[in-house]
Amino acid sequence: MLLELFWSFLKVGLFSFGGGLVSITLISQEIVTQKGWITANVFTDLIAIAESTPGPIAINAATFVGMQLGGIIGAIVATTAAVLPGCAISLSLGLLYQRYRRLTLVKGVMDGLRPVIVATIFVGGFTILRNALFAGGLLALSAVDWLSVAFFVIVFILAQKTKLSAVMLIVGGGVVGGAIRLLLGM
């Protein structure tokens, strides 16, 4: 199991181009769809926890999944696997980019990567949004979690129109959401 955990998160670490949000899609495909280690609902909770704690989402998610599946050793194995490719590739590419960044080919590669990365971030974000706002990820009006929709809209507006930090929005959302669920007995 530890070897399989290492390999799964090594792949996530190896192909998470564009940052942590891209890894959401990769992690979901690997641990929910292909391996079935956790459910889509647990995955949505995992992302909420990983985003609410300091550090990159892929590393936090790897630690969480590793802990769930293999205890402390599993957490260390998964986290190491998620970090290893990024460190090696970043060091190598940083050196190469500094040397060759003015070449037409390098500029072209960067032009091609930008839209692909944005699209992958969008897919990951949409997956999380769908699972957070619709019961079981179903895109049906009957499955809408209206409290989550209200939170999403309010935080989206606050993030766009105010200077509140993401930390304040996250902490505020957790406090208000917890209070509402307690008051409503949900």
mmCIF file of C-alpha atoms in Angstrom:
data_model
loop_
_atom_site.group_PDB
_atom_site.id
_atom_site.type_symbol
_atom_site.label_atom_id
_atom_site.label_comp_id
_atom_site.label_asym_id
_atom_site.label_seq_id
_atom_site.Cartn_x
_atom_site.Cartn_y
_atom_site.Cartn_z
ATOM 1 C CA MET A 1 0.000 0.000 0.000
ATOM 2 C CA LEU A 2 2.815 2.437 0.804
ATOM 3 C CA LEU A 3 4.426 1.852 -2.591
ATOM 4 C CA GLU A 4 1.087 2.438 -4.334
ATOM 5 C CA LEU A 5 0.555 5.593 -2.262
ATOM 6 C CA PHE A 6 4.058 6.802 -3.152
ATOM 7 C CA TRP A 7 3.519 6.135 -6.869
ATOM 8 C CA SER A 8 0.105 7.859 -6.912
ATOM 9 C CA PHE A 9 1.391 11.053 -5.320
ATOM 10 C CA LEU A 10 4.634 10.966 -7.299
ATOM 11 C CA LYS A 11 2.435 11.149 -10.437
ATOM 12 C CA VAL A 12 0.423 14.002 -8.908
ATOM 13 C CA GLY A 13 3.625 15.847 -8.048
ATOM 14 C CA LEU A 14 5.099 15.148 -11.461
ATOM 15 C CA PHE A 15 2.126 16.398 -13.491
ATOM 16 C CA SER A 16 0.768 19.267 -11.358
ATOM 17 C CA PHE A 17 1.932 21.935 -13.771
ATOM 18 C CA GLY A 18 0.561 25.381 -12.980
ATOM 19 C CA GLY A 19 0.414 25.099 -9.241
ATOM 20 C CA GLY A 20 -1.632 23.518 -6.547
ATOM 21 C CA LEU A 21 -5.069 24.080 -8.006
ATOM 22 C CA VAL A 22 -4.222 21.996 -11.065
ATOM 23 C CA SER A 23 -3.402 19.139 -8.720
ATOM 24 C CA ILE A 24 -7.019 19.040 -7.524
ATOM 25 C CA THR A 25 -8.073 17.411 -10.783
ATOM 26 C CA LEU A 26 -5.139 15.000 -10.743
ATOM 27 C CA ILE A 27 -5.669 14.000 -7.121
ATOM 28 C CA SER A 28 -9.392 13.482 -7.693
ATOM 29 C CA GLN A 29 -8.760 11.269 -10.707
ATOM 30 C CA GLU A 30 -6.093 9.271 -8.884
ATOM 31 C CA ILE A 31 -7.582 8.745 -5.409
ATOM 32 C CA VAL A 32 -11.332 8.998 -6.046
ATOM 33 C CA THR A 33 -11.945 7.807 -9.615
ATOM 34 C CA GLN A 34 -9.137 5.317 -10.263
ATOM 35 C CA LYS A 35 -8.211 3.973 -6.821
ATOM 36 C CA GLY A 36 -11.491 4.555 -4.974
ATOM 37 C CA TRP A 37 -9.555 5.249 -1.777
ATOM 38 C CA ILE A 38 -11.994 8.006 -0.759
ATOM 39 C CA THR A 39 -15.430 9.193 -1.917
ATOM 40 C CA ALA A 40 -16.170 12.411 -3.815
ATOM 41 C CA ASN A 41 -17.735 13.896 -0.666
ATOM 42 C CA VAL A 42 -14.676 13.067 1.441
ATOM 43 C CA PHE A 43 -12.537 14.549 -1.349
ATOM 44 C CA THR A 44 -14.490 17.814 -1.176
ATOM 45 C CA ASP A 45 -13.926 17.889 2.593
ATOM 46 C CA LEU A 46 -10.250 17.116 2.020
ATOM 47 C CA ILE A 47 -9.942 20.106 -0.319
ATOM 48 C CA ALA A 48 -11.680 22.355 2.211
ATOM 49 C CA ILE A 49 -9.242 21.191 4.908
ATOM 50 C CA ALA A 50 -6.218 21.426 2.594
ATOM 51 C CA GLU A 51 -7.182 24.970 1.552
ATOM 52 C CA SER A 52 -7.832 26.002 5.158
ATOM 53 C CA THR A 53 -4.402 24.969 6.379
ATOM 54 C CA PRO A 54 -1.072 26.591 5.577
ATOM 55 C CA GLY A 55 0.930 25.200 2.695
ATOM 56 C CA PRO A 56 0.351 24.024 -0.854
ATOM 57 C CA ILE A 57 -2.887 22.149 -1.466
ATOM 58 C CA ALA A 58 -1.243 19.132 -3.126
ATOM 59 C CA ILE A 59 1.086 18.619 -0.176
ATOM 60 C CA ASN A 60 -1.701 19.060 2.365
ATOM 61 C CA ALA A 61 -3.926 16.677 0.407
ATOM 62 C CA ALA A 62 -1.112 14.124 0.124
ATOM 63 C CA THR A 63 -0.518 14.314 3.865
ATOM 64 C CA PHE A 64 -4.237 13.916 4.607
ATOM 65 C CA VAL A 65 -4.734 10.960 2.256
ATOM 66 C CA GLY A 66 -1.494 9.333 3.390
ATOM 67 C CA MET A 67 -2.579 9.652 7.020
ATOM 68 C CA GLN A 68 -6.000 8.171 6.221
ATOM 69 C CA LEU A 69 -4.525 5.193 4.396
ATOM 70 C CA GLY A 70 -1.242 4.507 6.163
ATOM 71 C CA GLY A 71 -1.015 6.517 9.375
ATOM 72 C CA ILE A 72 2.047 8.659 10.043
ATOM 73 C CA ILE A 73 4.246 6.594 7.704
ATOM 74 C CA GLY A 74 1.627 6.909 4.952
ATOM 75 C CA ALA A 75 1.517 10.694 5.449
ATOM 76 C CA ILE A 76 5.315 10.932 5.188
ATOM 77 C CA VAL A 77 5.427 8.684 2.107
ATOM 78 C CA ALA A 78 2.635 10.540 0.257
ATOM 79 C CA THR A 79 3.980 13.986 1.153
ATOM 80 C CA THR A 80 7.531 13.097 0.105
ATOM 81 C CA ALA A 81 6.253 11.709 -3.195
ATOM 82 C CA ALA A 82 4.210 14.857 -3.877
ATOM 83 C CA VAL A 83 7.168 17.171 -3.163
ATOM 84 C CA LEU A 84 9.993 15.255 -4.831
ATOM 85 C CA PRO A 85 9.194 15.899 -8.522
ATOM 86 C CA GLY A 86 8.491 19.587 -8.008
ATOM 87 C CA CYS A 87 11.783 20.177 -6.242
ATOM 88 C CA ALA A 88 13.830 18.330 -8.848
ATOM 89 C CA ILE A 89 12.023 19.825 -11.841
ATOM 90 C CA SER A 90 11.971 23.371 -10.425
ATOM 91 C CA LEU A 91 15.689 23.362 -9.779
ATOM 92 C CA SER A 92 16.442 21.987 -13.240
ATOM 93 C CA LEU A 93 14.041 24.245 -15.126
ATOM 94 C CA GLY A 94 15.086 27.310 -13.163
ATOM 95 C CA LEU A 95 18.650 26.815 -14.283
ATOM 96 C CA LEU A 96 17.624 26.113 -17.895
ATOM 97 C CA TYR A 97 15.167 29.017 -18.052
ATOM 98 C CA GLN A 98 17.758 31.490 -16.795
ATOM 99 C CA ARG A 99 20.076 30.388 -19.557
ATOM 100 C CA TYR A 100 17.642 30.021 -22.502
ATOM 101 C CA ARG A 101 14.637 32.301 -21.749
ATOM 102 C CA ARG A 102 15.280 34.570 -24.731
ATOM 103 C CA LEU A 103 15.044 31.768 -27.309
ATOM 104 C CA THR A 104 11.970 31.796 -29.588
ATOM 105 C CA LEU A 105 11.232 28.144 -28.827
ATOM 106 C CA VAL A 106 11.188 28.751 -25.074
ATOM 107 C CA LYS A 107 8.862 31.761 -25.521
ATOM 108 C CA GLY A 108 6.585 29.589 -27.702
ATOM 109 C CA VAL A 109 6.465 26.795 -25.134
ATOM 110 C CA MET A 110 5.465 29.317 -22.469
ATOM 111 C CA ASP A 111 2.763 30.727 -24.770
ATOM 112 C CA GLY A 112 1.364 27.210 -25.212
ATOM 113 C CA LEU A 113 1.470 26.304 -21.525
ATOM 114 C CA ARG A 114 -0.420 29.342 -20.208
ATOM 115 C CA PRO A 115 -3.898 28.561 -21.646
ATOM 116 C CA VAL A 116 -3.565 24.855 -20.883
ATOM 117 C CA ILE A 117 -2.783 25.584 -17.235
ATOM 118 C CA VAL A 118 -5.733 28.004 -16.950
ATOM 119 C CA ALA A 119 -8.073 25.379 -18.445
ATOM 120 C CA THR A 120 -6.873 22.708 -16.011
ATOM 121 C CA ILE A 121 -7.316 25.078 -13.065
ATOM 122 C CA PHE A 122 -10.848 25.796 -14.294
ATOM 123 C CA VAL A 123 -11.695 22.075 -14.506
ATOM 124 C CA GLY A 124 -10.444 21.475 -10.968
ATOM 125 C CA GLY A 125 -12.278 24.521 -9.659
ATOM 126 C CA PHE A 126 -15.486 23.526 -11.420
ATOM 127 C CA THR A 127 -15.295 20.013 -9.965
ATOM 128 C CA ILE A 128 -14.947 21.376 -6.438
ATOM 129 C CA LEU A 129 -17.677 23.977 -7.024
ATOM 130 C CA ARG A 130 -20.071 21.322 -8.341
ATOM 131 C CA ASN A 131 -19.406 19.018 -5.378
ATOM 132 C CA ALA A 132 -19.707 21.863 -2.861
ATOM 133 C CA LEU A 133 -22.953 23.345 -4.199
ATOM 134 C CA PHE A 134 -24.795 20.272 -5.476
ATOM 135 C CA ALA A 135 -25.500 17.106 -3.473
ATOM 136 C CA GLY A 136 -23.414 14.286 -4.910
ATOM 137 C CA GLY A 137 -22.111 16.575 -7.667
ATOM 138 C CA LEU A 138 -25.400 16.341 -9.589
ATOM 139 C CA LEU A 139 -26.106 19.436 -11.659
ATOM 140 C CA ALA A 140 -29.809 19.434 -10.846
ATOM 141 C CA LEU A 141 -31.869 22.175 -9.213
ATOM 142 C CA SER A 142 -33.254 19.652 -6.705
ATOM 143 C CA ALA A 143 -29.708 18.864 -5.558
ATOM 144 C CA VAL A 144 -28.708 22.472 -4.792
ATOM 145 C CA ASP A 145 -27.363 23.183 -1.308
ATOM 146 C CA TRP A 146 -28.727 26.728 -1.061
ATOM 147 C CA LEU A 147 -26.732 27.612 2.044
ATOM 148 C CA SER A 148 -23.508 26.735 0.212
ATOM 149 C CA VAL A 149 -24.659 28.728 -2.828
ATOM 150 C CA ALA A 150 -25.342 31.752 -0.603
ATOM 151 C CA PHE A 151 -21.902 31.435 0.994
ATOM 152 C CA PHE A 152 -20.250 31.103 -2.414
ATOM 153 C CA VAL A 153 -21.973 34.214 -3.805
ATOM 154 C CA ILE A 154 -21.308 36.317 -0.698
ATOM 155 C CA VAL A 155 -17.623 35.341 -0.501
ATOM 156 C CA PHE A 156 -17.177 35.779 -4.254
ATOM 157 C CA ILE A 157 -18.562 39.317 -4.033
ATOM 158 C CA LEU A 158 -16.544 40.125 -0.908
ATOM 159 C CA ALA A 159 -13.361 38.819 -2.533
ATOM 160 C CA GLN A 160 -13.950 40.971 -5.629
ATOM 161 C CA LYS A 161 -15.218 44.161 -3.965
ATOM 162 C CA THR A 162 -13.341 44.417 -0.667
ATOM 163 C CA LYS A 163 -9.795 44.204 0.573
ATOM 164 C CA LEU A 164 -10.567 41.350 2.959
ATOM 165 C CA SER A 165 -7.807 38.772 2.895
ATOM 166 C CA ALA A 166 -8.449 35.189 1.885
ATOM 167 C CA VAL A 167 -7.587 34.206 5.459
ATOM 168 C CA MET A 168 -10.346 36.438 6.836
ATOM 169 C CA LEU A 169 -12.845 35.074 4.322
ATOM 170 C CA ILE A 170 -11.937 31.462 5.121
ATOM 171 C CA VAL A 171 -12.030 31.933 8.894
ATOM 172 C CA GLY A 172 -15.238 33.988 8.646
ATOM 173 C CA GLY A 173 -16.876 31.382 6.425
ATOM 174 C CA GLY A 174 -16.000 28.593 8.833
ATOM 175 C CA VAL A 175 -17.266 30.497 11.880
ATOM 176 C CA VAL A 176 -20.497 31.704 10.242
ATOM 177 C CA GLY A 177 -21.175 28.341 8.571
ATOM 178 C CA GLY A 178 -20.620 26.465 11.830
ATOM 179 C CA ALA A 179 -22.873 28.881 13.727
ATOM 180 C CA ILE A 180 -25.658 28.617 11.140
ATOM 181 C CA ARG A 181 -25.553 24.816 11.059
ATOM 182 C CA LEU A 182 -25.637 24.725 14.885
ATOM 183 C CA LEU A 183 -28.537 27.188 15.073
ATOM 184 C CA LEU A 184 -30.534 25.385 12.397
ATOM 185 C CA GLY A 185 -29.648 21.943 13.780
ATOM 186 C CA MET A 186 -28.377 20.772 10.386
#
